[in-house]
Amino acid sequence: MNGSTALSTPMTDPFGRTISYLRVSVTDRCDLRCFYCMSEDMTFLPKANLLTLEELDRLCTAFIAKGVKKLRLTGGEPLVRRNVMTLVRSLSRHLSSGALNELTLTTNGTQLAKYASELADCGVRRINVSLDTLDPRKFREITRWGEIDKVLEGIEAARAAGLAVKINAVALKNLNEDELPQLMRWAHGKGMDLTLIEVMPMGEIGSGRIDQYLPLSLVRARLAQQFTLTDLAESTGGPARYVGVAETGGKLGFITPMTHNFCESCNRVRVTCTGTLHTCLGHEDASDLRKPLRASDDDALLADAIDRAIGLKPKGHDFIIDRRHDRPSVSRHMSVTGG
Ligand code: SAM
Ligand code: SF4
């Protein structure tokens, strides 16, 4: 295919899945060190390797031209990237033009009090905030040094700015497992959905996963003893399955890469802050987009490289955690790929 055609060709992979959702990790850095995500002495990428904000904008814009309708900024912690709001502001032009349906982000919430109203002003309507516990002591234990008050303040600022907040919590054996009903009541009480996530075997973190892994099938069975859970038909094309909770009136999601295969309807790809495209979270596959991006001001080379990578999107992931496989299935950390 010649470059000018490739620029606007929609992205359909070999299994007939149309790619309409892009997740962009704008930095691999973070102000926290959640123990399941990073080791305490995590080595970060040299700053020189990062795409500039202008390059990230160009990359996102190329994907939007090729049919991406939903764009999520993530990281690392997206809100610690210097001048990240310049990128959000400039990407918001695609919302105004109607090319993009949704611009959103996943954040740990520590910087939200500062940025919530500007995010809303840029057309962001919904955000995901990761919070695994409401207990300040456990929060510090999980994040190694985080202060929960900053996150709670950030969540309130987001709500006050009119942003819909969804809480994401990783289900952690012996850590927050007893607290999950309370976390759900709290979130639903504030009109926020809650999504529970299974620990995924990504990156070396200095300890084994088997100690952390709590299957959500078990969590769901326990919750079902206390609450009336009704399956909801809706799907985001993603790994989450949702139930309605009669007692709280809220929605509860389960992201179960380990116990449920969600790959058939996968509509997403991920780009890292160095311009590497990963078409599957659970594979080592990687395509460099930085080189074609920098090779010319024209986007034709970039569009060709995107098409080639989408043509190689694997059918499904390879995650596995058990006593024989207590090693990362994928060597890169979630903070690099963007969770
Ligand atoms: N820093 C932001 C945050 O924490 O929301 C965005 C990036 S973080 C990598 C995105 C999500 O991935 C968070 O909800 C986090 O809890 C989750 N996460 C990180 N490492 C994980 C792992 N190994 N397994 C499952 N979820 C993980
Ligand atoms: Fe940072 Fe998010 Fe990873 Fe926690 S999960 S260390 S907040 S990137």
mmCIF file of C-alpha atoms and ligand atoms in Angstrom:
data_model
loop_
_atom_site.group_PDB
_atom_site.id
_atom_site.type_symbol
_atom_site.label_atom_id
_atom_site.label_comp_id
_atom_site.label_asym_id
_atom_site.label_seq_id
_atom_site.Cartn_x
_atom_site.Cartn_y
_atom_site.Cartn_z
ATOM 1 C CA MET A 1 0.000 0.000 0.000
ATOM 2 C CA ASN A 2 1.415 3.436 -0.770
ATOM 3 C CA GLY A 3 1.888 5.944 2.040
ATOM 4 C CA SER A 4 -0.903 8.344 1.205
ATOM 5 C CA THR A 5 -3.470 5.515 1.265
ATOM 6 C CA ALA A 6 -2.006 4.140 4.482
ATOM 7 C CA LEU A 7 -2.487 7.514 6.197
ATOM 8 C CA SER A 8 -6.234 7.111 6.473
ATOM 9 C CA THR A 9 -6.771 3.338 6.157
ATOM 10 C CA PRO A 10 -8.693 1.989 9.145
ATOM 11 C CA MET A 11 -6.743 -0.522 11.207
ATOM 12 C CA THR A 12 -8.084 -4.063 10.995
ATOM 13 C CA ASP A 13 -5.930 -6.928 12.226
ATOM 14 C CA PRO A 14 -5.606 -10.413 10.712
ATOM 15 C CA PHE A 15 -8.417 -11.676 12.959
ATOM 16 C CA GLY A 16 -10.867 -9.052 11.716
ATOM 17 C CA ARG A 17 -10.678 -6.896 14.847
ATOM 18 C CA THR A 18 -10.873 -3.156 14.163
ATOM 19 C CA ILE A 19 -8.516 -1.080 16.273
ATOM 20 C CA SER A 20 -10.281 1.994 17.622
ATOM 21 C CA TYR A 21 -8.691 2.434 21.047
ATOM 22 C CA LEU A 22 -5.159 3.670 21.711
ATOM 23 C CA ARG A 23 -3.481 3.773 25.093
ATOM 24 C CA VAL A 24 -0.418 5.956 25.304
ATOM 25 C CA SER A 25 2.103 5.773 28.091
ATOM 26 C CA VAL A 26 3.441 9.330 28.236
ATOM 27 C CA THR A 27 6.138 8.522 30.791
ATOM 28 C CA ASP A 28 7.501 5.423 32.523
ATOM 29 C CA ARG A 29 8.185 7.489 35.663
ATOM 30 C CA CYS A 30 5.991 7.632 38.715
ATOM 31 C CA ASP A 31 5.827 9.359 42.075
ATOM 32 C CA LEU A 32 4.753 6.068 43.707
ATOM 33 C CA ARG A 33 6.262 2.552 43.701
ATOM 34 C CA CYS A 34 3.316 0.148 43.979
ATOM 35 C CA PHE A 35 4.986 -3.107 44.919
ATOM 36 C CA TYR A 36 3.161 -5.199 42.283
ATOM 37 C CA CYS A 37 4.089 -2.714 39.544
ATOM 38 C CA MET A 38 7.689 -1.657 40.184
ATOM 39 C CA SER A 39 10.654 -2.596 42.264
ATOM 40 C CA GLU A 40 11.727 0.028 44.800
ATOM 41 C CA ASP A 41 14.925 0.841 42.921
ATOM 42 C CA MET A 42 13.259 0.841 39.518
ATOM 43 C CA THR A 43 15.512 2.026 36.680
ATOM 44 C CA PHE A 44 13.781 4.529 34.426
ATOM 45 C CA LEU A 45 14.455 5.244 30.780
ATOM 46 C CA PRO A 46 16.951 7.992 30.012
ATOM 47 C CA LYS A 47 14.973 11.176 29.305
ATOM 48 C CA ALA A 48 16.688 11.483 25.915
ATOM 49 C CA ASN A 49 14.881 8.326 24.745
ATOM 50 C CA LEU A 50 11.436 9.815 25.283
ATOM 51 C CA LEU A 51 9.284 11.200 22.541
ATOM 52 C CA THR A 52 8.721 14.921 22.986
ATOM 53 C CA LEU A 53 5.192 16.124 23.684
ATOM 54 C CA GLU A 54 5.015 17.352 20.075
ATOM 55 C CA GLU A 55 6.030 13.913 18.817
ATOM 56 C CA LEU A 56 3.470 12.241 21.057
ATOM 57 C CA ASP A 57 0.839 14.571 19.644
ATOM 58 C CA ARG A 58 1.854 13.700 16.091
ATOM 59 C CA LEU A 59 1.794 9.996 16.849
ATOM 60 C CA CYS A 60 -1.665 10.169 18.459
ATOM 61 C CA THR A 61 -2.933 12.275 15.577
ATOM 62 C CA ALA A 62 -1.721 9.660 13.062
ATOM 63 C CA PHE A 63 -3.645 6.972 14.958
ATOM 64 C CA ILE A 64 -6.757 9.169 15.066
ATOM 65 C CA ALA A 65 -6.515 9.626 11.286
ATOM 66 C CA LYS A 66 -6.485 5.830 11.070
ATOM 67 C CA GLY A 67 -9.693 5.401 13.026
ATOM 68 C CA VAL A 68 -8.811 5.626 16.721
ATOM 69 C CA LYS A 69 -11.887 7.000 18.521
ATOM 70 C CA LYS A 70 -10.793 6.617 22.112
ATOM 71 C CA LEU A 71 -7.459 7.739 23.488
ATOM 72 C CA ARG A 72 -6.236 7.055 27.000
ATOM 73 C CA LEU A 73 -3.126 8.650 28.469
ATOM 74 C CA THR A 74 -1.412 6.520 31.050
ATOM 75 C CA GLY A 75 2.061 5.692 32.306
ATOM 76 C CA GLY A 76 3.915 5.478 34.712
ATOM 77 C CA GLU A 77 2.000 8.348 36.155
ATOM 78 C CA PRO A 78 0.815 10.534 33.257
ATOM 79 C CA LEU A 79 0.356 13.609 35.436
ATOM 80 C CA VAL A 80 4.029 13.672 36.479
ATOM 81 C CA ARG A 81 5.214 14.144 32.890
ATOM 82 C CA ARG A 82 6.405 17.729 32.683
ATOM 83 C CA ASN A 83 3.936 19.993 30.859
ATOM 84 C CA VAL A 84 1.598 17.071 30.172
ATOM 85 C CA MET A 85 -1.349 19.476 30.060
ATOM 86 C CA THR A 86 0.100 20.986 26.877
ATOM 87 C CA LEU A 87 -0.405 17.590 25.248
ATOM 88 C CA VAL A 88 -3.910 17.160 26.679
ATOM 89 C CA ARG A 89 -4.860 20.644 25.517
ATOM 90 C CA SER A 90 -3.535 20.075 22.026
ATOM 91 C CA LEU A 91 -5.151 16.619 21.689
ATOM 92 C CA SER A 92 -8.481 18.115 22.726
ATOM 93 C CA ARG A 93 -8.720 19.657 19.239
ATOM 94 C CA HIS A 94 -9.648 16.177 17.994
ATOM 95 C CA LEU A 95 -12.602 16.149 20.387
ATOM 96 C CA SER A 96 -13.738 19.515 19.082
ATOM 97 C CA SER A 97 -13.434 18.327 15.481
ATOM 98 C CA GLY A 98 -15.398 15.143 16.245
ATOM 99 C CA ALA A 99 -12.525 12.897 15.067
ATOM 100 C CA LEU A 100 -12.102 11.557 18.595
ATOM 101 C CA ASN A 101 -15.011 10.438 20.795
ATOM 102 C CA GLU A 102 -13.140 10.250 24.049
ATOM 103 C CA LEU A 103 -9.936 11.548 25.606
ATOM 104 C CA THR A 104 -9.274 10.098 29.025
ATOM 105 C CA LEU A 105 -6.554 9.070 31.426
ATOM 106 C CA THR A 106 -5.605 6.578 34.097
ATOM 107 C CA THR A 107 -3.927 8.154 37.083
ATOM 108 C CA ASN A 108 -2.869 7.374 40.626
ATOM 109 C CA GLY A 109 -4.629 10.594 41.631
ATOM 110 C CA THR A 110 -1.779 12.252 43.532
ATOM 111 C CA GLN A 111 -1.684 15.255 41.162
ATOM 112 C CA LEU A 112 -5.395 15.436 40.412
ATOM 113 C CA ALA A 113 -6.210 18.238 42.810
ATOM 114 C CA LYS A 114 -3.893 20.400 40.700
ATOM 115 C CA TYR A 115 -5.132 19.326 37.262
ATOM 116 C CA ALA A 116 -8.781 18.223 37.564
ATOM 117 C CA SER A 117 -10.435 21.435 36.438
ATOM 118 C CA GLU A 118 -8.027 21.909 33.528
ATOM 119 C CA LEU A 119 -8.679 18.331 32.406
ATOM 120 C CA ALA A 120 -12.412 19.016 32.437
ATOM 121 C CA ASP A 121 -11.805 22.225 30.534
ATOM 122 C CA CYS A 122 -9.943 20.232 27.849
ATOM 123 C CA GLY A 123 -12.990 18.034 27.276
ATOM 124 C CA VAL A 124 -11.978 15.081 29.433
ATOM 125 C CA ARG A 125 -15.218 13.643 30.830
ATOM 126 C CA ARG A 126 -14.173 10.459 32.622
ATOM 127 C CA ILE A 127 -11.017 9.313 34.335
ATOM 128 C CA ASN A 128 -9.820 6.152 36.042
ATOM 129 C CA VAL A 129 -8.150 6.539 39.408
ATOM 130 C CA SER A 130 -6.206 3.623 40.858
ATOM 131 C CA LEU A 131 -6.764 3.072 44.555
ATOM 132 C CA ASP A 132 -6.341 -0.344 46.157
ATOM 133 C CA THR A 133 -7.241 0.478 49.754
ATOM 134 C CA LEU A 134 -8.822 3.148 51.951
ATOM 135 C CA ASP A 135 -6.480 2.385 54.841
ATOM 136 C CA PRO A 136 -3.646 4.973 54.994
ATOM 137 C CA ARG A 137 -1.216 2.460 56.468
ATOM 138 C CA LYS A 138 -1.916 -0.182 53.836
ATOM 139 C CA PHE A 139 -1.782 2.486 51.144
ATOM 140 C CA ARG A 140 1.737 3.335 52.247
ATOM 141 C CA GLU A 141 2.639 -0.353 52.334
ATOM 142 C CA ILE A 142 1.362 -0.925 48.779
ATOM 143 C CA THR A 143 2.794 2.258 47.248
ATOM 144 C CA ARG A 144 5.928 2.199 49.449
ATOM 145 C CA TRP A 145 5.602 5.889 50.416
ATOM 146 C CA GLY A 146 2.339 7.321 49.094
ATOM 147 C CA GLU A 147 -0.051 9.463 51.133
ATOM 148 C CA ILE A 148 -3.650 8.501 50.668
ATOM 149 C CA ASP A 149 -4.952 11.964 51.593
ATOM 150 C CA LYS A 150 -3.541 13.436 48.391
ATOM 151 C CA VAL A 151 -5.379 10.816 46.333
ATOM 152 C CA LEU A 152 -8.669 11.307 48.186
ATOM 153 C CA GLU A 153 -8.312 15.061 47.719
ATOM 154 C CA GLY A 154 -7.631 14.485 44.025
ATOM 155 C CA ILE A 155 -10.716 12.324 43.642
ATOM 156 C CA GLU A 156 -12.887 14.989 45.287
ATOM 157 C CA ALA A 157 -11.381 17.664 43.032
ATOM 158 C CA ALA A 158 -12.160 15.546 39.977
ATOM 159 C CA ARG A 159 -15.743 15.009 41.070
ATOM 160 C CA ALA A 160 -16.136 18.707 41.839
ATOM 161 C CA ALA A 161 -14.862 19.493 38.335
ATOM 162 C CA GLY A 162 -17.630 17.288 36.930
ATOM 163 C CA LEU A 163 -15.416 14.368 35.884
ATOM 164 C CA ALA A 164 -16.899 10.884 36.183
ATOM 165 C CA VAL A 165 -14.431 8.852 38.230
ATOM 166 C CA LYS A 166 -13.984 5.097 38.030
ATOM 167 C CA ILE A 167 -11.882 3.498 40.726
ATOM 168 C CA ASN A 168 -9.495 0.695 39.737
ATOM 169 C CA ALA A 169 -8.233 -1.620 42.447
ATOM 170 C CA VAL A 170 -5.833 -4.515 42.087
ATOM 171 C CA ALA A 171 -7.074 -7.469 44.164
ATOM 172 C CA LEU A 172 -4.188 -8.454 46.412
ATOM 173 C CA LYS A 173 -4.004 -11.614 48.443
ATOM 174 C CA ASN A 174 -3.742 -10.969 52.208
ATOM 175 C CA LEU A 175 -3.635 -7.218 51.637
ATOM 176 C CA ASN A 176 -6.924 -5.751 50.500
ATOM 177 C CA GLU A 177 -8.965 -8.900 49.998
ATOM 178 C CA ASP A 178 -11.023 -8.409 53.168
ATOM 179 C CA GLU A 179 -11.533 -4.744 52.391
ATOM 180 C CA LEU A 180 -13.025 -5.084 48.921
ATOM 181 C CA PRO A 181 -16.707 -4.967 50.033
ATOM 182 C CA GLN A 182 -15.965 -1.750 51.949
ATOM 183 C CA LEU A 183 -14.084 -0.239 49.011
ATOM 184 C CA MET A 184 -17.048 -1.024 46.782
ATOM 185 C CA ARG A 185 -19.558 0.516 49.209
ATOM 186 C CA TRP A 186 -17.418 3.637 49.449
ATOM 187 C CA ALA A 187 -17.020 4.016 45.659
ATOM 188 C CA HIS A 188 -20.654 3.288 44.869
ATOM 189 C CA GLY A 189 -21.754 5.592 47.682
ATOM 190 C CA LYS A 190 -20.062 8.425 45.778
ATOM 191 C CA GLY A 191 -21.520 7.360 42.444
ATOM 192 C CA MET A 192 -18.189 5.939 41.216
ATOM 193 C CA ASP A 193 -17.896 2.563 39.487
ATOM 194 C CA LEU A 194 -15.289 0.168 40.816
ATOM 195 C CA THR A 195 -13.231 -2.201 38.706
ATOM 196 C CA LEU A 196 -11.170 -4.957 40.249
ATOM 197 C CA ILE A 197 -8.013 -6.126 38.481
ATOM 198 C CA GLU A 198 -6.072 -9.362 38.765
ATOM 199 C CA VAL A 199 -2.311 -9.076 39.200
ATOM 200 C CA MET A 200 -0.637 -9.649 35.860
ATOM 201 C CA PRO A 201 2.831 -11.168 35.539
ATOM 202 C CA MET A 202 4.597 -8.162 34.007
ATOM 203 C CA GLY A 203 8.170 -7.190 34.702
ATOM 204 C CA GLU A 204 10.639 -8.227 37.368
ATOM 205 C CA ILE A 205 9.537 -6.682 40.688
ATOM 206 C CA GLY A 206 11.832 -8.338 43.162
ATOM 207 C CA SER A 207 9.309 -10.883 44.537
ATOM 208 C CA GLY A 208 7.124 -13.673 43.199
ATOM 209 C CA ARG A 209 3.619 -13.118 41.886
ATOM 210 C CA ILE A 210 2.154 -16.200 43.472
ATOM 211 C CA ASP A 211 2.117 -14.364 46.824
ATOM 212 C CA GLN A 212 0.034 -11.534 45.368
ATOM 213 C CA TYR A 213 -2.307 -13.308 43.012
ATOM 214 C CA LEU A 214 -5.937 -13.430 44.092
ATOM 215 C CA PRO A 215 -8.268 -14.887 41.465
ATOM 216 C CA LEU A 216 -11.268 -12.665 40.896
ATOM 217 C CA SER A 217 -13.472 -15.739 40.505
ATOM 218 C CA LEU A 218 -12.931 -16.206 44.246
ATOM 219 C CA VAL A 219 -13.533 -12.514 45.007
ATOM 220 C CA ARG A 220 -16.751 -12.578 43.021
ATOM 221 C CA ALA A 221 -17.981 -15.719 44.784
ATOM 222 C CA ARG A 222 -17.321 -14.087 48.167
ATOM 223 C CA LEU A 223 -19.052 -10.828 47.177
ATOM 224 C CA ALA A 224 -22.020 -12.823 45.899
ATOM 225 C CA GLN A 225 -22.580 -14.108 49.452
ATOM 226 C CA GLN A 226 -23.198 -10.530 50.635
ATOM 227 C CA PHE A 227 -24.506 -8.756 47.535
ATOM 228 C CA THR A 228 -26.867 -9.451 44.653
ATOM 229 C CA LEU A 229 -24.720 -9.341 41.521
ATOM 230 C CA THR A 230 -26.365 -9.264 38.108
ATOM 231 C CA ASP A 231 -24.352 -9.660 34.915
ATOM 232 C CA LEU A 232 -24.573 -6.618 32.648
ATOM 233 C CA ALA A 233 -24.475 -7.161 28.922
ATOM 234 C CA GLU A 234 -22.376 -4.086 28.127
ATOM 235 C CA SER A 235 -18.864 -4.495 26.875
ATOM 236 C CA THR A 236 -16.117 -1.948 26.260
ATOM 237 C CA GLY A 237 -14.353 -4.270 23.836
ATOM 238 C CA GLY A 238 -11.907 -4.646 26.681
ATOM 239 C CA PRO A 239 -11.107 -7.170 29.348
ATOM 240 C CA ALA A 240 -13.656 -5.911 31.900
ATOM 241 C CA ARG A 241 -16.907 -7.727 32.600
ATOM 242 C CA TYR A 242 -19.476 -5.780 34.605
ATOM 243 C CA VAL A 243 -22.133 -6.639 37.151
ATOM 244 C CA GLY A 244 -24.785 -4.447 38.740
ATOM 245 C CA VAL A 245 -24.896 -4.527 42.534
ATOM 246 C CA ALA A 246 -28.495 -4.341 43.777
ATOM 247 C CA GLU A 247 -27.646 -3.233 47.343
ATOM 248 C CA THR A 248 -25.477 -0.269 46.299
ATOM 249 C CA GLY A 249 -27.006 0.552 42.916
ATOM 250 C CA GLY A 250 -23.459 0.717 41.526
ATOM 251 C CA LYS A 251 -21.468 -1.060 38.851
ATOM 252 C CA LEU A 252 -18.621 -3.445 39.552
ATOM 253 C CA GLY A 253 -16.118 -4.533 36.900
ATOM 254 C CA PHE A 254 -13.785 -7.509 36.851
ATOM 255 C CA ILE A 255 -10.619 -7.480 34.751
ATOM 256 C CA THR A 256 -9.599 -11.105 34.659
ATOM 257 C CA PRO A 257 -6.773 -11.733 32.243
ATOM 258 C CA MET A 258 -5.726 -14.784 34.215
ATOM 259 C CA THR A 259 -9.069 -16.535 34.571
ATOM 260 C CA HIS A 260 -11.013 -15.340 31.566
ATOM 261 C CA ASN A 261 -9.873 -14.975 28.018
ATOM 262 C CA PHE A 262 -10.941 -11.599 26.663
ATOM 263 C CA CYS A 263 -8.903 -11.446 23.511
ATOM 264 C CA GLU A 264 -11.602 -12.148 20.877
ATOM 265 C CA SER A 265 -13.051 -8.654 21.132
ATOM 266 C CA CYS A 266 -9.785 -6.755 21.660
ATOM 267 C CA ASN A 267 -9.968 -3.334 19.960
ATOM 268 C CA ARG A 268 -6.848 -1.729 21.448
ATOM 269 C CA VAL A 269 -3.141 -1.199 21.018
ATOM 270 C CA ARG A 270 -0.571 0.547 23.181
ATOM 271 C CA VAL A 271 2.254 2.973 22.524
ATOM 272 C CA THR A 272 5.047 3.646 24.985
ATOM 273 C CA CYS A 273 6.714 6.962 25.710
ATOM 274 C CA THR A 274 9.601 5.934 23.442
ATOM 275 C CA GLY A 275 7.262 5.318 20.522
ATOM 276 C CA THR A 276 7.169 1.535 20.697
ATOM 277 C CA LEU A 277 3.887 0.008 19.599
ATOM 278 C CA HIS A 278 2.674 -3.077 21.472
ATOM 279 C CA THR A 279 -0.320 -4.701 19.864
ATOM 280 C CA CYS A 280 -0.875 -7.080 22.791
ATOM 281 C CA LEU A 281 -0.329 -6.449 26.518
ATOM 282 C CA GLY A 282 0.590 -10.085 27.040
ATOM 283 C CA HIS A 283 3.152 -10.563 24.260
ATOM 284 C CA GLU A 284 6.730 -9.506 23.730
ATOM 285 C CA ASP A 285 5.775 -8.122 20.298
ATOM 286 C CA ALA A 286 7.033 -4.594 19.649
ATOM 287 C CA SER A 287 7.293 -2.259 16.668
ATOM 288 C CA ASP A 288 9.353 0.882 16.648
ATOM 289 C CA LEU A 289 7.390 3.934 15.522
ATOM 290 C CA ARG A 290 9.953 6.493 16.649
ATOM 291 C CA LYS A 291 12.230 5.861 13.699
ATOM 292 C CA PRO A 292 9.582 6.370 10.979
ATOM 293 C CA LEU A 293 8.185 9.291 12.980
ATOM 294 C CA ARG A 294 11.557 11.031 13.023
ATOM 295 C CA ALA A 295 12.566 9.990 9.512
ATOM 296 C CA SER A 296 10.311 12.530 7.816
ATOM 297 C CA ASP A 297 7.852 15.318 8.564
ATOM 298 C CA ASP A 298 5.341 13.523 6.412
ATOM 299 C CA ASP A 299 3.326 10.799 8.205
ATOM 300 C CA ALA A 300 3.393 8.272 5.349
ATOM 301 C CA LEU A 301 6.280 6.193 6.753
ATOM 302 C CA LEU A 302 4.655 6.229 10.160
ATOM 303 C CA ALA A 303 1.295 5.089 8.761
ATOM 304 C CA ASP A 304 3.008 2.242 6.888
ATOM 305 C CA ALA A 305 4.806 1.139 10.052
ATOM 306 C CA ILE A 306 1.511 1.191 11.974
ATOM 307 C CA ASP A 307 -0.178 -0.933 9.293
ATOM 308 C CA ARG A 308 2.656 -3.463 9.336
ATOM 309 C CA ALA A 309 2.447 -3.767 13.132
ATOM 310 C CA ILE A 310 -1.348 -4.119 13.200
ATOM 311 C CA GLY A 311 -0.953 -6.865 10.589
ATOM 312 C CA LEU A 312 1.038 -8.811 13.190
ATOM 313 C CA LYS A 313 -1.324 -8.369 16.167
ATOM 314 C CA PRO A 314 -1.383 -11.719 17.974
ATOM 315 C CA LYS A 315 -4.619 -13.581 18.537
ATOM 316 C CA GLY A 316 -4.314 -13.632 22.313
ATOM 317 C CA HIS A 317 -2.107 -13.329 25.374
ATOM 318 C CA ASP A 318 0.253 -15.793 27.031
ATOM 319 C CA PHE A 319 -0.190 -14.913 30.708
ATOM 320 C CA ILE A 320 0.249 -17.697 33.188
ATOM 321 C CA ILE A 321 0.926 -17.678 36.933
ATOM 322 C CA ASP A 322 1.269 -20.913 38.834
ATOM 323 C CA ARG A 323 3.875 -22.588 40.986
ATOM 324 C CA ARG A 324 5.914 -23.698 37.978
ATOM 325 C CA HIS A 325 5.653 -20.285 36.274
ATOM 326 C CA ASP A 326 6.257 -17.773 39.063
ATOM 327 C CA ARG A 327 8.251 -15.558 36.695
ATOM 328 C CA PRO A 328 7.189 -12.615 34.543
ATOM 329 C CA SER A 329 5.439 -13.887 31.373
ATOM 330 C CA VAL A 330 6.292 -10.567 29.779
ATOM 331 C CA SER A 331 9.531 -8.886 30.716
ATOM 332 C CA ARG A 332 8.400 -5.260 30.383
ATOM 333 C CA HIS A 333 6.717 -3.579 33.355
ATOM 334 C CA MET A 334 3.124 -2.364 33.255
ATOM 335 C CA SER A 335 4.475 1.149 33.898
ATOM 336 C CA VAL A 336 6.348 0.987 30.587
ATOM 337 C CA THR A 337 3.537 -0.414 28.478
ATOM 338 C CA GLY A 338 0.864 1.611 30.231
ATOM 339 C CA GLY A 339 -1.754 -0.266 32.225
HETATM 340 N N1 SAM B 1 0.060 5.390 37.434
HETATM 341 C C1 SAM B 1 -1.249 5.256 36.926
HETATM 342 C C2 SAM B 1 -2.113 4.447 37.848
HETATM 343 O O1 SAM B 1 -1.590 3.845 38.782
HETATM 344 O O2 SAM B 1 -3.324 4.438 37.613
HETATM 345 C C3 SAM B 1 -1.336 4.701 35.530
HETATM 346 C C4 SAM B 1 -0.436 3.550 35.177
HETATM 347 S S1 SAM B 1 -0.678 2.052 36.106
HETATM 348 C C5 SAM B 1 0.556 1.007 35.388
HETATM 349 C C6 SAM B 1 -2.227 1.501 35.450
HETATM 350 C C7 SAM B 1 -2.927 0.406 36.220
HETATM 351 O O3 SAM B 1 -2.165 -0.773 36.150
HETATM 352 C C8 SAM B 1 -3.149 0.704 37.686
HETATM 353 O O4 SAM B 1 -4.509 0.518 37.995
HETATM 354 C C9 SAM B 1 -2.303 -0.321 38.387
HETATM 355 O O5 SAM B 1 -2.864 -0.712 39.605
HETATM 356 C C10 SAM B 1 -2.269 -1.438 37.383
HETATM 357 N N2 SAM B 1 -1.131 -2.339 37.486
HETATM 358 C C11 SAM B 1 0.186 -2.055 37.587
HETATM 359 N N3 SAM B 1 0.933 -3.182 37.613
HETATM 360 C C12 SAM B 1 0.058 -4.208 37.523
HETATM 361 C C13 SAM B 1 0.211 -5.630 37.487
HETATM 362 N N4 SAM B 1 1.393 -6.210 37.523
HETATM 363 N N5 SAM B 1 -0.932 -6.366 37.387
HETATM 364 C C14 SAM B 1 -2.142 -5.783 37.327
HETATM 365 N N6 SAM B 1 -2.344 -4.461 37.346
HETATM 366 C C15 SAM B 1 -1.254 -3.677 37.449
HETATM 367 FE FE1 SF4 B 2 2.947 4.203 39.665
HETATM 368 FE FE2 SF4 B 2 0.619 3.422 38.709
HETATM 369 FE FE3 SF4 B 2 2.691 1.699 38.831
HETATM 370 FE FE4 SF4 B 2 1.562 2.496 41.086
HETATM 371 S S1 SF4 B 2 0.580 1.333 39.455
HETATM 372 S S2 SF4 B 2 3.768 2.438 40.670
HETATM 373 S S3 SF4 B 2 0.964 4.545 40.634
HETATM 374 S S4 SF4 B 2 2.566 3.490 37.588
#
